[in-house]
Amino acid sequence: MGKDLLRGLAVFAIIFTLSIVIIPYKTVHADIQDGTYEINYEMKESGNDNTSIADGYFSKPATLTVTDGVQYIQLTVTSSSMIKSLDAPSGPVEIVSEDEGNETRTVRFRVDGDLSEPVPMDMHVVVPDLYDMEHTARAVFDVSGLEAESEAETEEAADEDNDSETEDAENTDDDIDENQGSEDESNSESSEENEENTDDHQTDENDPEEDIDPRQLEDKALDSHFDQQTKSVKADNDTSVWPWIVGSVVGIVIVGSVIWFIRKKK
């Protein structure tokens, strides 16, 4: 009995270690950038992909608003007098506006998680003298184009950043060239003045003063800047691998402890 328990603990320790190393820390969802979009959708039956009869009570398209990563859907219900209540996974929908004469109602609700997955909607439908019951449908939103658009915007932003960095580097090179030109001209003028005043002014040989080349100072400043960037990137990389290292060490300690207990029992 004791050996079986220890073997079970050993298996648990191995699984725990693998879960730390293999399982990702974050679940990846459809990445949609902040903004307002019009998206098509369809109400489908709760247990299959057939179009639900409730689909006829909703006008298309819907409006998706993403603010700081939080997603809100706004859609319009037709024949609103027959839809007595409507609930999303986040709770009862918020009524934005209602037109009783045209029997339309615009509602809004939050959608957490991946919008490419169906969103269950619970509703109370009443058709006078015919139908009165709770009904569940799944709202399936078409966000495939939005994901592609978001990826394109991300790539465009990255390209703009790269272009900006390239332009900054070119401007820096131009500034350096201009500074070097000015320094060369200044050095030339200084040399001419020194030649003209050689007879009047002589350098003290016992206390020579070393000339410092400004270009060397600029090179040192640039080297220092790149060293700081390299250290910053290295620090970020070191920080990102720490959870993996800690998890691996913990797993190894657990497995080693269990093996030690098994051998001690034998």
PDB file of C-alpha atoms in Angstrom:
ATOM      1  CA  MET A   1       0.000   0.000   0.000  1.00  0.00           C
ATOM      2  CA  GLY A   2       2.823   2.371   0.926  1.00  0.00           C
ATOM      3  CA  LYS A   3       4.742   1.612  -2.263  1.00  0.00           C
ATOM      4  CA  ASP A   4       1.645   2.265  -4.398  1.00  0.00           C
ATOM      5  CA  LEU A   5       1.171   5.611  -2.685  1.00  0.00           C
ATOM      6  CA  LEU A   6       4.797   6.579  -3.291  1.00  0.00           C
ATOM      7  CA  ARG A   7       4.581   5.516  -6.931  1.00  0.00           C
ATOM      8  CA  GLY A   8       1.460   7.669  -7.287  1.00  0.00           C
ATOM      9  CA  LEU A   9       3.289  10.620  -5.788  1.00  0.00           C
ATOM     10  CA  ALA A  10       6.158  10.072  -8.191  1.00  0.00           C
ATOM     11  CA  VAL A  11       3.802  10.079 -11.180  1.00  0.00           C
ATOM     12  CA  PHE A  12       2.115  13.235  -9.863  1.00  0.00           C
ATOM     13  CA  ALA A  13       5.485  14.951  -9.459  1.00  0.00           C
ATOM     14  CA  ILE A  14       6.484  14.090 -13.029  1.00  0.00           C
ATOM     15  CA  ILE A  15       3.153  15.350 -14.421  1.00  0.00           C
ATOM     16  CA  PHE A  16       3.430  18.535 -12.345  1.00  0.00           C
ATOM     17  CA  THR A  17       6.933  19.190 -13.671  1.00  0.00           C
ATOM     18  CA  LEU A  18       5.869  18.637 -17.276  1.00  0.00           C
ATOM     19  CA  SER A  19       2.869  20.938 -16.825  1.00  0.00           C
ATOM     20  CA  ILE A  20       5.134  23.748 -15.619  1.00  0.00           C
ATOM     21  CA  VAL A  21       7.515  23.370 -18.548  1.00  0.00           C
ATOM     22  CA  ILE A  22       5.084  22.551 -21.367  1.00  0.00           C
ATOM     23  CA  ILE A  23       1.741  24.255 -20.651  1.00  0.00           C
ATOM     24  CA  PRO A  24       1.790  27.928 -21.780  1.00  0.00           C
ATOM     25  CA  TYR A  25       1.101  30.658 -19.260  1.00  0.00           C
ATOM     26  CA  LYS A  26      -1.500  32.489 -21.367  1.00  0.00           C
ATOM     27  CA  THR A  27      -4.401  31.271 -23.489  1.00  0.00           C
ATOM     28  CA  VAL A  28      -4.270  32.699 -26.987  1.00  0.00           C
ATOM     29  CA  HIS A  29      -7.502  34.305 -28.236  1.00  0.00           C
ATOM     30  CA  ALA A  30      -8.438  36.140 -31.391  1.00  0.00           C
ATOM     31  CA  ASP A  31      -6.437  39.355 -31.204  1.00  0.00           C
ATOM     32  CA  ILE A  32      -8.601  42.291 -32.293  1.00  0.00           C
ATOM     33  CA  GLN A  33      -7.209  45.807 -32.023  1.00  0.00           C
ATOM     34  CA  ASP A  34      -9.133  48.586 -30.268  1.00  0.00           C
ATOM     35  CA  GLY A  35     -11.711  50.209 -32.531  1.00  0.00           C
ATOM     36  CA  THR A  36     -15.295  49.974 -33.829  1.00  0.00           C
ATOM     37  CA  TYR A  37     -16.238  47.383 -36.437  1.00  0.00           C
ATOM     38  CA  GLU A  38     -19.338  46.121 -38.243  1.00  0.00           C
ATOM     39  CA  ILE A  39     -19.448  42.318 -38.209  1.00  0.00           C
ATOM     40  CA  ASN A  40     -21.893  39.803 -39.603  1.00  0.00           C
ATOM     41  CA  TYR A  41     -23.321  37.060 -37.402  1.00  0.00           C
ATOM     42  CA  GLU A  42     -25.843  34.247 -37.328  1.00  0.00           C
ATOM     43  CA  MET A  43     -28.005  32.770 -34.605  1.00  0.00           C
ATOM     44  CA  LYS A  44     -27.616  28.992 -34.578  1.00  0.00           C
ATOM     45  CA  GLU A  45     -29.352  26.285 -32.585  1.00  0.00           C
ATOM     46  CA  SER A  46     -27.807  25.435 -29.243  1.00  0.00           C
ATOM     47  CA  GLY A  47     -26.900  21.838 -30.073  1.00  0.00           C
ATOM     48  CA  ASN A  48     -25.884  21.987 -33.751  1.00  0.00           C
ATOM     49  CA  ASP A  49     -24.905  24.276 -36.630  1.00  0.00           C
ATOM     50  CA  ASN A  50     -28.425  24.693 -38.002  1.00  0.00           C
ATOM     51  CA  THR A  51     -29.763  28.233 -38.236  1.00  0.00           C
ATOM     52  CA  SER A  52     -32.024  28.950 -35.278  1.00  0.00           C
ATOM     53  CA  ILE A  53     -35.562  30.230 -35.734  1.00  0.00           C
ATOM     54  CA  ALA A  54     -34.471  33.091 -33.454  1.00  0.00           C
ATOM     55  CA  ASP A  55     -32.145  34.349 -36.217  1.00  0.00           C
ATOM     56  CA  GLY A  56     -35.131  36.093 -37.813  1.00  0.00           C
ATOM     57  CA  TYR A  57     -35.522  38.306 -34.743  1.00  0.00           C
ATOM     58  CA  PHE A  58     -32.091  39.969 -35.163  1.00  0.00           C
ATOM     59  CA  SER A  59     -30.984  42.457 -37.835  1.00  0.00           C
ATOM     60  CA  LYS A  60     -27.511  42.323 -39.392  1.00  0.00           C
ATOM     61  CA  PRO A  61     -24.751  43.391 -39.088  1.00  0.00           C
ATOM     62  CA  ALA A  62     -23.807  43.885 -35.442  1.00  0.00           C
ATOM     63  CA  THR A  63     -21.399  46.527 -34.142  1.00  0.00           C
ATOM     64  CA  LEU A  64     -18.267  45.444 -32.268  1.00  0.00           C
ATOM     65  CA  THR A  65     -16.483  47.985 -30.077  1.00  0.00           C
ATOM     66  CA  VAL A  66     -13.117  47.100 -28.513  1.00  0.00           C
ATOM     67  CA  THR A  67     -11.810  49.445 -25.826  1.00  0.00           C
ATOM     68  CA  ASP A  68      -8.606  48.596 -23.931  1.00  0.00           C
ATOM     69  CA  GLY A  69      -9.090  44.977 -25.012  1.00  0.00           C
ATOM     70  CA  VAL A  70     -12.676  44.795 -23.655  1.00  0.00           C
ATOM     71  CA  GLN A  71     -15.192  43.680 -26.307  1.00  0.00           C
ATOM     72  CA  TYR A  72     -18.782  44.961 -26.548  1.00  0.00           C
ATOM     73  CA  ILE A  73     -21.402  43.796 -29.059  1.00  0.00           C
ATOM     74  CA  GLN A  74     -24.331  46.024 -30.059  1.00  0.00           C
ATOM     75  CA  LEU A  75     -27.154  44.575 -32.118  1.00  0.00           C
ATOM     76  CA  THR A  76     -30.792  45.313 -32.945  1.00  0.00           C
ATOM     77  CA  VAL A  77     -33.705  43.035 -32.071  1.00  0.00           C
ATOM     78  CA  THR A  78     -36.690  43.042 -34.432  1.00  0.00           C
ATOM     79  CA  SER A  79     -40.230  42.064 -33.370  1.00  0.00           C
ATOM     80  CA  SER A  80     -39.008  43.177 -29.965  1.00  0.00           C
ATOM     81  CA  SER A  81     -42.443  42.752 -28.378  1.00  0.00           C
ATOM     82  CA  MET A  82     -41.956  38.997 -28.704  1.00  0.00           C
ATOM     83  CA  ILE A  83     -38.490  38.989 -27.090  1.00  0.00           C
ATOM     84  CA  LYS A  84     -39.342  39.527 -23.437  1.00  0.00           C
ATOM     85  CA  SER A  85     -35.777  39.048 -22.166  1.00  0.00           C
ATOM     86  CA  LEU A  86     -32.285  38.491 -23.571  1.00  0.00           C
ATOM     87  CA  ASP A  87     -29.210  37.370 -21.645  1.00  0.00           C
ATOM     88  CA  ALA A  88     -25.553  36.957 -22.630  1.00  0.00           C
ATOM     89  CA  PRO A  89     -22.875  35.055 -20.660  1.00  0.00           C
ATOM     90  CA  SER A  90     -21.932  38.376 -19.037  1.00  0.00           C
ATOM     91  CA  GLY A  91     -25.539  38.871 -17.811  1.00  0.00           C
ATOM     92  CA  PRO A  92     -28.728  40.607 -19.001  1.00  0.00           C
ATOM     93  CA  VAL A  93     -28.164  42.827 -22.026  1.00  0.00           C
ATOM     94  CA  GLU A  94     -28.173  46.621 -21.699  1.00  0.00           C
ATOM     95  CA  ILE A  95     -30.944  48.396 -23.639  1.00  0.00           C
ATOM     96  CA  VAL A  96     -29.384  51.225 -25.656  1.00  0.00           C
ATOM     97  CA  SER A  97     -32.565  52.411 -27.424  1.00  0.00           C
ATOM     98  CA  GLU A  98     -36.060  51.150 -28.261  1.00  0.00           C
ATOM     99  CA  ASP A  99     -38.675  52.008 -30.850  1.00  0.00           C
ATOM    100  CA  GLU A 100     -41.975  50.460 -29.796  1.00  0.00           C
ATOM    101  CA  GLY A 101     -43.777  51.669 -32.925  1.00  0.00           C
ATOM    102  CA  ASN A 102     -41.385  49.764 -35.231  1.00  0.00           C
ATOM    103  CA  GLU A 103     -40.855  47.031 -32.631  1.00  0.00           C
ATOM    104  CA  THR A 104     -37.069  47.381 -32.619  1.00  0.00           C
ATOM    105  CA  ARG A 105     -34.731  47.384 -29.660  1.00  0.00           C
ATOM    106  CA  THR A 106     -30.965  48.025 -29.735  1.00  0.00           C
ATOM    107  CA  VAL A 107     -29.046  46.194 -27.013  1.00  0.00           C
ATOM    108  CA  ARG A 108     -25.445  45.990 -25.883  1.00  0.00           C
ATOM    109  CA  PHE A 109     -23.476  43.358 -23.954  1.00  0.00           C
ATOM    110  CA  ARG A 110     -19.885  42.479 -23.101  1.00  0.00           C
ATOM    111  CA  VAL A 111     -18.167  39.434 -24.572  1.00  0.00           C
ATOM    112  CA  ASP A 112     -15.277  37.972 -22.600  1.00  0.00           C
ATOM    113  CA  GLY A 113     -12.742  35.644 -24.171  1.00  0.00           C
ATOM    114  CA  ASP A 114     -12.416  34.600 -27.794  1.00  0.00           C
ATOM    115  CA  LEU A 115     -15.061  36.226 -29.995  1.00  0.00           C
ATOM    116  CA  SER A 116     -14.409  33.662 -32.727  1.00  0.00           C
ATOM    117  CA  GLU A 117     -16.153  31.111 -30.472  1.00  0.00           C
ATOM    118  CA  PRO A 118     -20.003  30.931 -30.385  1.00  0.00           C
ATOM    119  CA  VAL A 119     -21.657  33.119 -27.739  1.00  0.00           C
ATOM    120  CA  PRO A 120     -24.676  31.448 -26.045  1.00  0.00           C
ATOM    121  CA  MET A 121     -27.743  33.696 -25.786  1.00  0.00           C
ATOM    122  CA  ASP A 122     -30.727  32.931 -23.535  1.00  0.00           C
ATOM    123  CA  MET A 123     -34.045  34.538 -24.414  1.00  0.00           C
ATOM    124  CA  HIS A 124     -37.694  34.421 -23.416  1.00  0.00           C
ATOM    125  CA  VAL A 125     -39.783  34.335 -26.591  1.00  0.00           C
ATOM    126  CA  VAL A 126     -43.543  34.891 -26.543  1.00  0.00           C
ATOM    127  CA  VAL A 127     -45.685  34.512 -29.683  1.00  0.00           C
ATOM    128  CA  PRO A 128     -49.297  35.246 -28.672  1.00  0.00           C
ATOM    129  CA  ASP A 129     -51.531  32.155 -28.701  1.00  0.00           C
ATOM    130  CA  LEU A 130     -48.708  30.067 -30.159  1.00  0.00           C
ATOM    131  CA  TYR A 131     -45.400  30.076 -28.304  1.00  0.00           C
ATOM    132  CA  ASP A 132     -44.213  30.993 -24.805  1.00  0.00           C
ATOM    133  CA  MET A 133     -40.965  29.502 -23.555  1.00  0.00           C
ATOM    134  CA  GLU A 134     -37.288  29.997 -22.771  1.00  0.00           C
ATOM    135  CA  HIS A 135     -35.024  29.557 -25.766  1.00  0.00           C
ATOM    136  CA  THR A 136     -31.234  29.241 -26.139  1.00  0.00           C
ATOM    137  CA  ALA A 137     -29.332  30.046 -29.313  1.00  0.00           C
ATOM    138  CA  ARG A 138     -25.661  30.573 -30.173  1.00  0.00           C
ATOM    139  CA  ALA A 139     -24.505  33.824 -31.749  1.00  0.00           C
ATOM    140  CA  VAL A 140     -21.695  33.034 -34.192  1.00  0.00           C
ATOM    141  CA  PHE A 141     -19.724  36.158 -35.164  1.00  0.00           C
ATOM    142  CA  ASP A 142     -17.530  36.348 -38.261  1.00  0.00           C
ATOM    143  CA  VAL A 143     -14.309  37.965 -37.032  1.00  0.00           C
ATOM    144  CA  SER A 144     -11.919  36.320 -39.500  1.00  0.00           C
ATOM    145  CA  GLY A 145     -11.489  39.547 -41.468  1.00  0.00           C
ATOM    146  CA  LEU A 146     -10.948  41.545 -38.275  1.00  0.00           C
ATOM    147  CA  GLU A 147      -8.140  39.241 -37.137  1.00  0.00           C
ATOM    148  CA  ALA A 148      -6.393  39.623 -40.508  1.00  0.00           C
ATOM    149  CA  GLU A 149      -6.908  43.395 -40.371  1.00  0.00           C
ATOM    150  CA  SER A 150      -5.478  43.532 -36.845  1.00  0.00           C
ATOM    151  CA  GLU A 151      -2.422  41.555 -37.911  1.00  0.00           C
ATOM    152  CA  ALA A 152      -1.940  43.884 -40.899  1.00  0.00           C
ATOM    153  CA  GLU A 153      -2.217  46.937 -38.638  1.00  0.00           C
ATOM    154  CA  THR A 154       0.318  45.410 -36.248  1.00  0.00           C
ATOM    155  CA  GLU A 155       2.743  44.726 -39.092  1.00  0.00           C
ATOM    156  CA  GLU A 156       2.197  48.247 -40.482  1.00  0.00           C
ATOM    157  CA  ALA A 157       2.887  49.752 -37.062  1.00  0.00           C
ATOM    158  CA  ALA A 158       6.053  47.650 -36.783  1.00  0.00           C
ATOM    159  CA  ASP A 159       7.152  48.829 -40.244  1.00  0.00           C
ATOM    160  CA  GLU A 160       6.515  52.442 -39.249  1.00  0.00           C
ATOM    161  CA  ASP A 161       8.607  51.949 -36.128  1.00  0.00           C
ATOM    162  CA  ASN A 162      11.414  50.428 -38.197  1.00  0.00           C
ATOM    163  CA  ASP A 163      11.219  53.297 -40.697  1.00  0.00           C
ATOM    164  CA  SER A 164      11.309  55.792 -37.847  1.00  0.00           C
ATOM    165  CA  GLU A 165      14.344  54.082 -36.335  1.00  0.00           C
ATOM    166  CA  THR A 166      16.063  54.047 -39.734  1.00  0.00           C
ATOM    167  CA  GLU A 167      15.296  57.748 -40.242  1.00  0.00           C
ATOM    168  CA  ASP A 168      16.605  58.552 -36.764  1.00  0.00           C
ATOM    169  CA  ALA A 169      19.775  56.587 -37.501  1.00  0.00           C
ATOM    170  CA  GLU A 170      20.233  58.437 -40.805  1.00  0.00           C
ATOM    171  CA  ASN A 171      19.689  61.784 -39.086  1.00  0.00           C
ATOM    172  CA  THR A 172      22.213  60.786 -36.440  1.00  0.00           C
ATOM    173  CA  ASP A 173      24.745  59.866 -39.122  1.00  0.00           C
ATOM    174  CA  ASP A 174      24.117  63.191 -40.880  1.00  0.00           C
ATOM    175  CA  ASP A 175      24.596  65.063 -37.613  1.00  0.00           C
ATOM    176  CA  ILE A 176      27.825  63.180 -36.970  1.00  0.00           C
ATOM    177  CA  ASP A 177      29.064  63.938 -40.489  1.00  0.00           C
ATOM    178  CA  GLU A 178      28.195  67.617 -40.069  1.00  0.00           C
ATOM    179  CA  ASN A 179      29.927  67.717 -36.700  1.00  0.00           C
ATOM    180  CA  GLN A 180      32.969  66.005 -38.138  1.00  0.00           C
ATOM    181  CA  GLY A 181      33.026  68.503 -41.047  1.00  0.00           C
ATOM    182  CA  SER A 182      32.804  71.403 -38.624  1.00  0.00           C
ATOM    183  CA  GLU A 183      35.500  69.856 -36.452  1.00  0.00           C
ATOM    184  CA  ASP A 184      37.790  69.324 -39.478  1.00  0.00           C
ATOM    185  CA  GLU A 185      37.280  72.935 -40.581  1.00  0.00           C
ATOM    186  CA  SER A 186      37.874  74.168 -37.045  1.00  0.00           C
ATOM    187  CA  ASN A 187      40.999  72.036 -36.732  1.00  0.00           C
ATOM    188  CA  SER A 188      42.253  73.403 -40.065  1.00  0.00           C
ATOM    189  CA  GLU A 189      41.727  76.999 -38.956  1.00  0.00           C
ATOM    190  CA  SER A 190      43.402  76.277 -35.632  1.00  0.00           C
ATOM    191  CA  SER A 191      46.345  74.723 -37.439  1.00  0.00           C
ATOM    192  CA  GLU A 192      46.774  77.808 -39.616  1.00  0.00           C
ATOM    193  CA  GLU A 193      46.617  80.092 -36.595  1.00  0.00           C
ATOM    194  CA  ASN A 194      49.190  77.966 -34.800  1.00  0.00           C
ATOM    195  CA  GLU A 195      51.536  78.143 -37.780  1.00  0.00           C
ATOM    196  CA  GLU A 196      51.226  81.949 -37.931  1.00  0.00           C
ATOM    197  CA  ASN A 197      51.866  82.369 -34.214  1.00  0.00           C
ATOM    198  CA  THR A 198      54.671  79.814 -33.894  1.00  0.00           C
ATOM    199  CA  ASP A 199      57.303  82.484 -33.448  1.00  0.00           C
ATOM    200  CA  ASP A 200      55.318  84.308 -30.734  1.00  0.00           C
ATOM    201  CA  HIS A 201      53.937  81.375 -28.738  1.00  0.00           C
ATOM    202  CA  GLN A 202      55.709  78.122 -27.901  1.00  0.00           C
ATOM    203  CA  THR A 203      54.303  75.154 -26.052  1.00  0.00           C
ATOM    204  CA  ASP A 204      55.727  74.474 -22.635  1.00  0.00           C
ATOM    205  CA  GLU A 205      57.676  71.219 -23.152  1.00  0.00           C
ATOM    206  CA  ASN A 206      57.694  70.397 -19.449  1.00  0.00           C
ATOM    207  CA  ASP A 207      53.872  70.410 -19.139  1.00  0.00           C
ATOM    208  CA  PRO A 208      52.376  69.143 -22.453  1.00  0.00           C
ATOM    209  CA  GLU A 209      48.575  69.083 -22.749  1.00  0.00           C
ATOM    210  CA  GLU A 210      47.078  66.170 -24.655  1.00  0.00           C
ATOM    211  CA  ASP A 211      44.542  67.029 -27.374  1.00  0.00           C
ATOM    212  CA  ILE A 212      41.251  65.120 -27.185  1.00  0.00           C
ATOM    213  CA  ASP A 213      39.661  64.188 -30.518  1.00  0.00           C
ATOM    214  CA  PRO A 214      35.898  65.014 -30.359  1.00  0.00           C
ATOM    215  CA  ARG A 215      35.202  62.109 -32.705  1.00  0.00           C
ATOM    216  CA  GLN A 216      36.597  59.723 -30.095  1.00  0.00           C
ATOM    217  CA  LEU A 217      34.190  61.185 -27.532  1.00  0.00           C
ATOM    218  CA  GLU A 218      31.257  60.677 -29.900  1.00  0.00           C
ATOM    219  CA  ASP A 219      32.341  57.089 -30.588  1.00  0.00           C
ATOM    220  CA  LYS A 220      32.545  56.421 -26.848  1.00  0.00           C
ATOM    221  CA  ALA A 221      29.082  57.948 -26.312  1.00  0.00           C
ATOM    222  CA  LEU A 222      27.592  55.763 -29.076  1.00  0.00           C
ATOM    223  CA  ASP A 223      29.316  52.653 -27.676  1.00  0.00           C
ATOM    224  CA  SER A 224      27.918  53.446 -24.230  1.00  0.00           C
ATOM    225  CA  HIS A 225      24.388  53.863 -25.680  1.00  0.00           C
ATOM    226  CA  PHE A 226      24.520  50.507 -27.492  1.00  0.00           C
ATOM    227  CA  ASP A 227      25.948  48.788 -24.392  1.00  0.00           C
ATOM    228  CA  GLN A 228      23.002  50.065 -22.317  1.00  0.00           C
ATOM    229  CA  GLN A 229      20.500  48.799 -24.917  1.00  0.00           C
ATOM    230  CA  THR A 230      22.220  45.395 -25.003  1.00  0.00           C
ATOM    231  CA  LYS A 231      22.158  45.149 -21.209  1.00  0.00           C
ATOM    232  CA  SER A 232      18.458  46.104 -21.158  1.00  0.00           C
ATOM    233  CA  VAL A 233      17.551  43.410 -23.723  1.00  0.00           C
ATOM    234  CA  LYS A 234      19.641  40.851 -21.856  1.00  0.00           C
ATOM    235  CA  ALA A 235      17.913  41.754 -18.572  1.00  0.00           C
ATOM    236  CA  ASP A 236      14.473  41.316 -20.189  1.00  0.00           C
ATOM    237  CA  ASN A 237      15.464  37.915 -21.580  1.00  0.00           C
ATOM    238  CA  ASP A 238      16.841  36.839 -18.208  1.00  0.00           C
ATOM    239  CA  THR A 239      13.566  37.886 -16.540  1.00  0.00           C
ATOM    240  CA  SER A 240      11.413  35.984 -19.061  1.00  0.00           C
ATOM    241  CA  VAL A 241      13.218  32.646 -18.462  1.00  0.00           C
ATOM    242  CA  TRP A 242      13.127  32.804 -14.662  1.00  0.00           C
ATOM    243  CA  PRO A 243       9.656  31.171 -14.294  1.00  0.00           C
ATOM    244  CA  TRP A 244      10.825  28.226 -16.420  1.00  0.00           C
ATOM    245  CA  ILE A 245      14.012  27.811 -14.406  1.00  0.00           C
ATOM    246  CA  VAL A 246      12.187  28.007 -11.056  1.00  0.00           C
ATOM    247  CA  GLY A 247       9.506  25.558 -12.227  1.00  0.00           C
ATOM    248  CA  SER A 248      12.108  23.077 -13.470  1.00  0.00           C
ATOM    249  CA  VAL A 249      14.073  23.265 -10.201  1.00  0.00           C
ATOM    250  CA  VAL A 250      10.906  22.730  -8.125  1.00  0.00           C
ATOM    251  CA  GLY A 251       9.933  19.737 -10.262  1.00  0.00           C
ATOM    252  CA  ILE A 252      13.385  18.184  -9.974  1.00  0.00           C
ATOM    253  CA  VAL A 253      13.366  18.620  -6.185  1.00  0.00           C
ATOM    254  CA  ILE A 254       9.926  16.967  -5.913  1.00  0.00           C
ATOM    255  CA  VAL A 255      10.896  14.024  -8.129  1.00  0.00           C
ATOM    256  CA  GLY A 256      14.172  13.563  -6.258  1.00  0.00           C
ATOM    257  CA  SER A 257      12.392  13.630  -2.882  1.00  0.00           C
ATOM    258  CA  VAL A 258       9.868  11.000  -3.971  1.00  0.00           C
ATOM    259  CA  ILE A 259      12.600   8.721  -5.327  1.00  0.00           C
ATOM    260  CA  TRP A 260      14.506   9.106  -2.053  1.00  0.00           C
ATOM    261  CA  PHE A 261      11.404   8.128  -0.042  1.00  0.00           C
ATOM    262  CA  ILE A 262      10.831   5.060  -2.267  1.00  0.00           C
ATOM    263  CA  ARG A 263      14.396   3.856  -1.773  1.00  0.00           C
ATOM    264  CA  LYS A 264      14.211   4.484   1.954  1.00  0.00           C
ATOM    265  CA  LYS A 265      11.028   2.386   2.230  1.00  0.00           C
ATOM    266  CA  LYS A 266      12.716  -0.479   0.393  1.00  0.00           C
TER     267      LYS A 266
END
